[in-house]
Amino acid sequence: RRDVCERLPELPRGHAGRARLFFGSVELTDTASLSDIRVVDGSHLQLVIGAGRLALTASKCGTAMLWAVDVGVRLQTWRFDEMSPAVPAFSPDGTQALTAAGGGIATVWDVQTGEAVHCLDGHDDTLSVTAFSPHGAQMLTCCLKGVAKLWSADSGHCLHELCGHGSSILSASFAPDGSRLVTVSWDSSGRLWNAVT
């Protein structure tokens, strides 16, 4: 792969390590050759450099996917035994993705490598909301039992457990400065929380 990337005349100097080559939805990895992924003369490869515009998708069948929107290429696929109804989220700088699997577990992923950074295991029910704070230092997970948890993006440790709703949390959002957050529950209540203390 590296040999192919370094031969591309339009590839900016120093970007070969960030470049990814695809033949359809199959990626040419460092351990594969062009023939391994069934490239023949006249085949068209797609070159993806850096992040560009990204999208996260998740399905109840247990798959979350990271897409390069501009070229329609799937960059990462993460598989779970069961997905949660929680919508996946990007960190503000786009370098991490937060997904929720069944059993109340959320995972933070490195968008570039596809490797797990943190496993956020602390809820005892299905997750309904995931979010990053605007500055990216905290992550939020909420569950169907009405409990929200704030996590450190650096360490992956739980910072605060926010209890008080009588039913599922349906939505949550941080204030623009990240100092507060609001949660809205199926019990027709909304709660404002201090995200700092």
mmCIF file with all atom_site columns, C-alpha atoms in Angstrom, residues 13-173:
data_model
loop_
_atom_site.group_PDB
_atom_site.id
_atom_site.type_symbol
_atom_site.label_atom_id
_atom_site.label_alt_id
_atom_site.label_comp_id
_atom_site.label_asym_id
_atom_site.label_entity_id
_atom_site.label_seq_id
_atom_site.pdbx_PDB_ins_code
_atom_site.Cartn_x
_atom_site.Cartn_y
_atom_site.Cartn_z
_atom_site.occupancy
_atom_site.B_iso_or_equiv
_atom_site.pdbx_formal_charge
_atom_site.auth_seq_id
_atom_site.auth_comp_id
_atom_site.auth_asym_id
_atom_site.auth_atom_id
_atom_site.pdbx_PDB_model_num
ATOM 1   C CA . ARG A 1 13  ? 4.539   15.215 0.425   1.00 0.00 ? 13  ARG A CA 1
ATOM 2   C CA . GLY A 1 14  ? 4.343   13.616 3.887   1.00 0.00 ? 14  GLY A CA 1
ATOM 3   C CA . HIS A 1 15  ? 0.738   12.479 3.535   1.00 0.00 ? 15  HIS A CA 1
ATOM 4   C CA . ALA A 1 16  ? 1.404   8.842  2.535   1.00 0.00 ? 16  ALA A CA 1
ATOM 5   C CA . GLY A 1 17  ? 0.847   7.683  6.133   1.00 0.00 ? 17  GLY A CA 1
ATOM 6   C CA . ARG A 1 18  ? -2.610  9.299  6.213   1.00 0.00 ? 18  ARG A CA 1
ATOM 7   C CA . ALA A 1 19  ? -3.672  8.064  2.785   1.00 0.00 ? 19  ALA A CA 1
ATOM 8   C CA . ARG A 1 20  ? -6.042  5.118  2.419   1.00 0.00 ? 20  ARG A CA 1
ATOM 9   C CA . LEU A 1 21  ? -6.740  3.288  -0.827  1.00 0.00 ? 21  LEU A CA 1
ATOM 10  C CA . PHE A 1 22  ? -10.006 1.485  -1.576  1.00 0.00 ? 22  PHE A CA 1
ATOM 11  C CA . PHE A 1 23  ? -11.167 -0.767 -4.384  1.00 0.00 ? 23  PHE A CA 1
ATOM 12  C CA . GLY A 1 24  ? -14.924 -0.503 -3.986  1.00 0.00 ? 24  GLY A CA 1
ATOM 13  C CA . SER A 1 25  ? -15.448 -1.039 -0.263  1.00 0.00 ? 25  SER A CA 1
ATOM 14  C CA . VAL A 1 26  ? -12.263 -3.114 0.186   1.00 0.00 ? 26  VAL A CA 1
ATOM 15  C CA . GLU A 1 27  ? -9.244  -1.309 1.640   1.00 0.00 ? 27  GLU A CA 1
ATOM 16  C CA . LEU A 1 28  ? -5.697  -1.932 0.460   1.00 0.00 ? 28  LEU A CA 1
ATOM 17  C CA . THR A 1 29  ? -3.905  -2.505 3.774   1.00 0.00 ? 29  THR A CA 1
ATOM 18  C CA . ASP A 1 30  ? -0.183  -2.604 4.527   1.00 0.00 ? 30  ASP A CA 1
ATOM 19  C CA . THR A 1 31  ? -0.232  -6.410 4.442   1.00 0.00 ? 31  THR A CA 1
ATOM 20  C CA . ALA A 1 32  ? -2.204  -6.785 1.196   1.00 0.00 ? 32  ALA A CA 1
ATOM 21  C CA . SER A 1 33  ? -1.202  -6.467 -2.437  1.00 0.00 ? 33  SER A CA 1
ATOM 22  C CA . LEU A 1 34  ? -3.297  -5.137 -5.297  1.00 0.00 ? 34  LEU A CA 1
ATOM 23  C CA . SER A 1 35  ? -3.903  -8.698 -6.479  1.00 0.00 ? 35  SER A CA 1
ATOM 24  C CA . ASP A 1 36  ? -5.034  -9.690 -2.965  1.00 0.00 ? 36  ASP A CA 1
ATOM 25  C CA . ILE A 1 37  ? -7.965  -7.293 -3.237  1.00 0.00 ? 37  ILE A CA 1
ATOM 26  C CA . ARG A 1 38  ? -8.603  -8.333 -6.885  1.00 0.00 ? 38  ARG A CA 1
ATOM 27  C CA . VAL A 1 39  ? -7.395  -5.172 -8.607  1.00 0.00 ? 39  VAL A CA 1
ATOM 28  C CA . VAL A 1 40  ? -6.699  -5.713 -12.309 1.00 0.00 ? 40  VAL A CA 1
ATOM 29  C CA . ASP A 1 41  ? -5.412  -3.435 -15.073 1.00 0.00 ? 41  ASP A CA 1
ATOM 30  C CA . GLY A 1 42  ? -7.932  -0.688 -15.689 1.00 0.00 ? 42  GLY A CA 1
ATOM 31  C CA . SER A 1 43  ? -9.430  -0.880 -12.170 1.00 0.00 ? 43  SER A CA 1
ATOM 32  C CA . HIS A 1 44  ? -10.234 2.387  -10.396 1.00 0.00 ? 44  HIS A CA 1
ATOM 33  C CA . LEU A 1 45  ? -8.982  2.932  -6.862  1.00 0.00 ? 45  LEU A CA 1
ATOM 34  C CA . GLN A 1 46  ? -10.316 5.565  -4.470  1.00 0.00 ? 46  GLN A CA 1
ATOM 35  C CA . LEU A 1 47  ? -7.795  7.581  -2.487  1.00 0.00 ? 47  LEU A CA 1
ATOM 36  C CA . VAL A 1 48  ? -8.894  9.044  0.856   1.00 0.00 ? 48  VAL A CA 1
ATOM 37  C CA . ILE A 1 49  ? -6.495  11.475 2.568   1.00 0.00 ? 49  ILE A CA 1
ATOM 38  C CA . GLY A 1 50  ? -7.204  12.578 6.129   1.00 0.00 ? 50  GLY A CA 1
ATOM 39  C CA . ALA A 1 51  ? -10.689 12.754 7.516   1.00 0.00 ? 51  ALA A CA 1
ATOM 40  C CA . GLY A 1 52  ? -12.627 15.068 5.200   1.00 0.00 ? 52  GLY A CA 1
ATOM 41  C CA . ARG A 1 53  ? -16.346 15.009 5.880   1.00 0.00 ? 53  ARG A CA 1
ATOM 42  C CA . LEU A 1 54  ? -17.252 11.988 7.972   1.00 0.00 ? 54  LEU A CA 1
ATOM 43  C CA . ALA A 1 55  ? -20.511 10.332 8.944   1.00 0.00 ? 55  ALA A CA 1
ATOM 44  C CA . LEU A 1 56  ? -21.324 7.713  11.571  1.00 0.00 ? 56  LEU A CA 1
ATOM 45  C CA . THR A 1 57  ? -24.121 5.207  11.114  1.00 0.00 ? 57  THR A CA 1
ATOM 46  C CA . ALA A 1 58  ? -25.398 2.509  13.455  1.00 0.00 ? 58  ALA A CA 1
ATOM 47  C CA . SER A 1 59  ? -27.975 -0.204 13.109  1.00 0.00 ? 59  SER A CA 1
ATOM 48  C CA . LYS A 1 60  ? -29.834 -2.423 15.538  1.00 0.00 ? 60  LYS A CA 1
ATOM 49  C CA . CYS A 1 61  ? -28.245 -5.452 13.872  1.00 0.00 ? 61  CYS A CA 1
ATOM 50  C CA . GLY A 1 62  ? -25.023 -4.658 15.753  1.00 0.00 ? 62  GLY A CA 1
ATOM 51  C CA . THR A 1 63  ? -22.939 -2.662 13.284  1.00 0.00 ? 63  THR A CA 1
ATOM 52  C CA . ALA A 1 64  ? -21.581 0.881  13.471  1.00 0.00 ? 64  ALA A CA 1
ATOM 53  C CA . MET A 1 65  ? -19.820 2.338  10.419  1.00 0.00 ? 65  MET A CA 1
ATOM 54  C CA . LEU A 1 66  ? -17.629 5.344  9.720   1.00 0.00 ? 66  LEU A CA 1
ATOM 55  C CA . TRP A 1 67  ? -17.999 6.830  6.220   1.00 0.00 ? 67  TRP A CA 1
ATOM 56  C CA . ALA A 1 68  ? -16.015 9.321  4.115   1.00 0.00 ? 68  ALA A CA 1
ATOM 57  C CA . VAL A 1 69  ? -18.993 11.278 2.820   1.00 0.00 ? 69  VAL A CA 1
ATOM 58  C CA . ASP A 1 70  ? -17.260 12.990 -0.112  1.00 0.00 ? 70  ASP A CA 1
ATOM 59  C CA . VAL A 1 71  ? -16.301 9.713  -1.776  1.00 0.00 ? 71  VAL A CA 1
ATOM 60  C CA . GLY A 1 72  ? -18.899 7.354  -0.305  1.00 0.00 ? 72  GLY A CA 1
ATOM 61  C CA . VAL A 1 73  ? -16.321 4.976  1.148   1.00 0.00 ? 73  VAL A CA 1
ATOM 62  C CA . ARG A 1 74  ? -16.729 3.011  4.380   1.00 0.00 ? 74  ARG A CA 1
ATOM 63  C CA . LEU A 1 75  ? -13.594 3.667  6.449   1.00 0.00 ? 75  LEU A CA 1
ATOM 64  C CA . GLN A 1 76  ? -14.315 1.591  9.561   1.00 0.00 ? 76  GLN A CA 1
ATOM 65  C CA . THR A 1 77  ? -16.780 -1.053 10.647  1.00 0.00 ? 77  THR A CA 1
ATOM 66  C CA . TRP A 1 78  ? -17.322 -1.890 14.296  1.00 0.00 ? 78  TRP A CA 1
ATOM 67  C CA . ARG A 1 79  ? -19.370 -4.973 15.189  1.00 0.00 ? 79  ARG A CA 1
ATOM 68  C CA . PHE A 1 80  ? -21.201 -5.647 18.443  1.00 0.00 ? 80  PHE A CA 1
ATOM 69  C CA . ASP A 1 81  ? -23.440 -8.402 19.754  1.00 0.00 ? 81  ASP A CA 1
ATOM 70  C CA . GLU A 1 82  ? -26.263 -5.892 19.940  1.00 0.00 ? 82  GLU A CA 1
ATOM 71  C CA . MET A 1 83  ? -26.589 -2.171 19.234  1.00 0.00 ? 83  MET A CA 1
ATOM 72  C CA . SER A 1 84  ? -28.311 0.349  21.446  1.00 0.00 ? 84  SER A CA 1
ATOM 73  C CA . PRO A 1 85  ? -30.861 2.880  20.153  1.00 0.00 ? 85  PRO A CA 1
ATOM 74  C CA . ALA A 1 86  ? -28.392 5.656  21.070  1.00 0.00 ? 86  ALA A CA 1
ATOM 75  C CA . VAL A 1 87  ? -27.154 7.723  18.127  1.00 0.00 ? 87  VAL A CA 1
ATOM 76  C CA . PRO A 1 88  ? -23.342 7.603  17.755  1.00 0.00 ? 88  PRO A CA 1
ATOM 77  C CA . ALA A 1 89  ? -21.390 10.840 18.239  1.00 0.00 ? 89  ALA A CA 1
ATOM 78  C CA . PHE A 1 90  ? -18.148 12.475 17.073  1.00 0.00 ? 90  PHE A CA 1
ATOM 79  C CA . SER A 1 91  ? -15.721 14.319 19.311  1.00 0.00 ? 91  SER A CA 1
ATOM 80  C CA . PRO A 1 92  ? -15.610 18.051 18.454  1.00 0.00 ? 92  PRO A CA 1
ATOM 81  C CA . ASP A 1 93  ? -12.239 17.671 16.715  1.00 0.00 ? 93  ASP A CA 1
ATOM 82  C CA . GLY A 1 94  ? -13.461 14.632 14.739  1.00 0.00 ? 94  GLY A CA 1
ATOM 83  C CA . THR A 1 95  ? -10.692 12.318 15.963  1.00 0.00 ? 95  THR A CA 1
ATOM 84  C CA . GLN A 1 96  ? -12.909 10.052 18.066  1.00 0.00 ? 96  GLN A CA 1
ATOM 85  C CA . ALA A 1 97  ? -16.284 8.348  17.712  1.00 0.00 ? 97  ALA A CA 1
ATOM 86  C CA . LEU A 1 98  ? -18.589 7.267  20.542  1.00 0.00 ? 98  LEU A CA 1
ATOM 87  C CA . THR A 1 99  ? -20.866 4.279  19.957  1.00 0.00 ? 99  THR A CA 1
ATOM 88  C CA . ALA A 1 100 ? -23.260 2.445  22.260  1.00 0.00 ? 100 ALA A CA 1
ATOM 89  C CA . ALA A 1 101 ? -23.734 -1.308 22.333  1.00 0.00 ? 101 ALA A CA 1
ATOM 90  C CA . GLY A 1 102 ? -26.274 -3.400 24.198  1.00 0.00 ? 102 GLY A CA 1
ATOM 91  C CA . GLY A 1 103 ? -25.796 -4.037 27.895  1.00 0.00 ? 103 GLY A CA 1
ATOM 92  C CA . GLY A 1 104 ? -25.185 -0.382 28.759  1.00 0.00 ? 104 GLY A CA 1
ATOM 93  C CA . ILE A 1 105 ? -21.649 -0.203 27.333  1.00 0.00 ? 105 ILE A CA 1
ATOM 94  C CA . ALA A 1 106 ? -20.300 2.630  25.189  1.00 0.00 ? 106 ALA A CA 1
ATOM 95  C CA . THR A 1 107 ? -17.001 2.572  23.315  1.00 0.00 ? 107 THR A CA 1
ATOM 96  C CA . VAL A 1 108 ? -14.750 5.450  22.269  1.00 0.00 ? 108 VAL A CA 1
ATOM 97  C CA . TRP A 1 109 ? -12.927 4.750  18.987  1.00 0.00 ? 109 TRP A CA 1
ATOM 98  C CA . ASP A 1 110 ? -9.935  6.343  17.309  1.00 0.00 ? 110 ASP A CA 1
ATOM 99  C CA . VAL A 1 111 ? -11.343 7.416  13.936  1.00 0.00 ? 111 VAL A CA 1
ATOM 100 C CA . GLN A 1 112 ? -7.999  7.079  12.116  1.00 0.00 ? 112 GLN A CA 1
ATOM 101 C CA . THR A 1 113 ? -6.955  3.647  13.361  1.00 0.00 ? 113 THR A CA 1
ATOM 102 C CA . GLY A 1 114 ? -10.326 2.116  14.221  1.00 0.00 ? 114 GLY A CA 1
ATOM 103 C CA . GLU A 1 115 ? -8.945  0.989  17.599  1.00 0.00 ? 115 GLU A CA 1
ATOM 104 C CA . ALA A 1 116 ? -10.915 1.228  20.857  1.00 0.00 ? 116 ALA A CA 1
ATOM 105 C CA . VAL A 1 117 ? -9.651  4.031  23.111  1.00 0.00 ? 117 VAL A CA 1
ATOM 106 C CA . HIS A 1 118 ? -12.010 3.570  26.093  1.00 0.00 ? 118 HIS A CA 1
ATOM 107 C CA . CYS A 1 119 ? -14.775 1.202  27.132  1.00 0.00 ? 119 CYS A CA 1
ATOM 108 C CA . LEU A 1 120 ? -17.383 3.072  29.190  1.00 0.00 ? 120 LEU A CA 1
ATOM 109 C CA . ASP A 1 121 ? -19.017 0.317  31.232  1.00 0.00 ? 121 ASP A CA 1
ATOM 110 C CA . GLY A 1 122 ? -21.182 1.644  34.032  1.00 0.00 ? 122 GLY A CA 1
ATOM 111 C CA . HIS A 1 123 ? -24.869 1.499  33.132  1.00 0.00 ? 123 HIS A CA 1
ATOM 112 C CA . ASP A 1 124 ? -27.080 -1.452 33.939  1.00 0.00 ? 124 ASP A CA 1
ATOM 113 C CA . ASP A 1 125 ? -29.574 -0.760 31.146  1.00 0.00 ? 125 ASP A CA 1
ATOM 114 C CA . THR A 1 126 ? -29.641 0.016  27.430  1.00 0.00 ? 126 THR A CA 1
ATOM 115 C CA . LEU A 1 127 ? -28.123 3.371  26.434  1.00 0.00 ? 127 LEU A CA 1
ATOM 116 C CA . SER A 1 128 ? -30.403 5.965  24.865  1.00 0.00 ? 128 SER A CA 1
ATOM 117 C CA . VAL A 1 129 ? -28.098 9.000  24.384  1.00 0.00 ? 129 VAL A CA 1
ATOM 118 C CA . THR A 1 130 ? -24.386 9.542  23.735  1.00 0.00 ? 130 THR A CA 1
ATOM 119 C CA . ALA A 1 131 ? -22.636 12.910 23.335  1.00 0.00 ? 131 ALA A CA 1
ATOM 120 C CA . PHE A 1 132 ? -19.321 14.740 23.622  1.00 0.00 ? 132 PHE A CA 1
ATOM 121 C CA . SER A 1 133 ? -19.040 18.070 25.414  1.00 0.00 ? 133 SER A CA 1
ATOM 122 C CA . PRO A 1 134 ? -18.317 21.065 23.126  1.00 0.00 ? 134 PRO A CA 1
ATOM 123 C CA . HIS A 1 135 ? -14.664 21.221 24.260  1.00 0.00 ? 135 HIS A CA 1
ATOM 124 C CA . GLY A 1 136 ? -14.266 17.418 23.977  1.00 0.00 ? 136 GLY A CA 1
ATOM 125 C CA . ALA A 1 137 ? -13.043 16.883 27.550  1.00 0.00 ? 137 ALA A CA 1
ATOM 126 C CA . GLN A 1 138 ? -16.168 15.009 28.657  1.00 0.00 ? 138 GLN A CA 1
ATOM 127 C CA . MET A 1 139 ? -18.536 12.420 27.263  1.00 0.00 ? 139 MET A CA 1
ATOM 128 C CA . LEU A 1 140 ? -22.141 11.809 28.249  1.00 0.00 ? 140 LEU A CA 1
ATOM 129 C CA . THR A 1 141 ? -24.084 8.544  28.257  1.00 0.00 ? 141 THR A CA 1
ATOM 130 C CA . CYS A 1 142 ? -27.736 8.188  29.271  1.00 0.00 ? 142 CYS A CA 1
ATOM 131 C CA . CYS A 1 143 ? -29.792 5.060  29.746  1.00 0.00 ? 143 CYS A CA 1
ATOM 132 C CA . LEU A 1 144 ? -33.376 3.880  29.631  1.00 0.00 ? 144 LEU A CA 1
ATOM 133 C CA . LYS A 1 145 ? -33.502 3.782  33.459  1.00 0.00 ? 145 LYS A CA 1
ATOM 134 C CA . GLY A 1 146 ? -33.145 7.574  33.565  1.00 0.00 ? 146 GLY A CA 1
ATOM 135 C CA . VAL A 1 147 ? -29.501 7.734  34.677  1.00 0.00 ? 147 VAL A CA 1
ATOM 136 C CA . ALA A 1 148 ? -26.903 9.947  32.959  1.00 0.00 ? 148 ALA A CA 1
ATOM 137 C CA . LYS A 1 149 ? -23.140 9.625  33.410  1.00 0.00 ? 149 LYS A CA 1
ATOM 138 C CA . LEU A 1 150 ? -20.341 12.060 32.641  1.00 0.00 ? 150 LEU A CA 1
ATOM 139 C CA . TRP A 1 151 ? -17.014 10.519 31.633  1.00 0.00 ? 151 TRP A CA 1
ATOM 140 C CA . SER A 1 152 ? -13.490 11.880 31.244  1.00 0.00 ? 152 SER A CA 1
ATOM 141 C CA . ALA A 1 153 ? -12.412 11.805 27.593  1.00 0.00 ? 153 ALA A CA 1
ATOM 142 C CA . ASP A 1 154 ? -8.772  11.537 28.692  1.00 0.00 ? 154 ASP A CA 1
ATOM 143 C CA . SER A 1 155 ? -9.039  8.647  31.142  1.00 0.00 ? 155 SER A CA 1
ATOM 144 C CA . GLY A 1 156 ? -12.403 7.044  30.331  1.00 0.00 ? 156 GLY A CA 1
ATOM 145 C CA . HIS A 1 157 ? -13.331 7.172  34.037  1.00 0.00 ? 157 HIS A CA 1
ATOM 146 C CA . CYS A 1 158 ? -16.795 8.121  35.253  1.00 0.00 ? 158 CYS A CA 1
ATOM 147 C CA . LEU A 1 159 ? -16.758 11.648 36.709  1.00 0.00 ? 159 LEU A CA 1
ATOM 148 C CA . HIS A 1 160 ? -20.398 12.045 37.797  1.00 0.00 ? 160 HIS A CA 1
ATOM 149 C CA . GLU A 1 161 ? -23.576 9.989  37.923  1.00 0.00 ? 161 GLU A CA 1
ATOM 150 C CA . LEU A 1 162 ? -26.684 12.115 37.407  1.00 0.00 ? 162 LEU A CA 1
ATOM 151 C CA . CYS A 1 163 ? -29.853 10.573 38.855  1.00 0.00 ? 163 CYS A CA 1
ATOM 152 C CA . GLY A 1 164 ? -33.307 12.078 39.207  1.00 0.00 ? 164 GLY A CA 1
ATOM 153 C CA . HIS A 1 165 ? -35.440 11.104 36.216  1.00 0.00 ? 165 HIS A CA 1
ATOM 154 C CA . GLY A 1 166 ? -38.223 8.588  36.736  1.00 0.00 ? 166 GLY A CA 1
ATOM 155 C CA . SER A 1 167 ? -38.029 7.138  33.230  1.00 0.00 ? 167 SER A CA 1
ATOM 156 C CA . SER A 1 168 ? -35.896 6.872  30.076  1.00 0.00 ? 168 SER A CA 1
ATOM 157 C CA . ILE A 1 169 ? -33.755 9.818  29.042  1.00 0.00 ? 169 ILE A CA 1
ATOM 158 C CA . LEU A 1 170 ? -34.750 10.685 25.480  1.00 0.00 ? 170 LEU A CA 1
ATOM 159 C CA . SER A 1 171 ? -32.426 13.574 24.726  1.00 0.00 ? 171 SER A CA 1
ATOM 160 C CA . ALA A 1 172 ? -29.512 15.480 26.225  1.00 0.00 ? 172 ALA A CA 1
ATOM 161 C CA . SER A 1 173 ? -27.385 18.443 25.230  1.00 0.00 ? 173 SER A CA 1
#
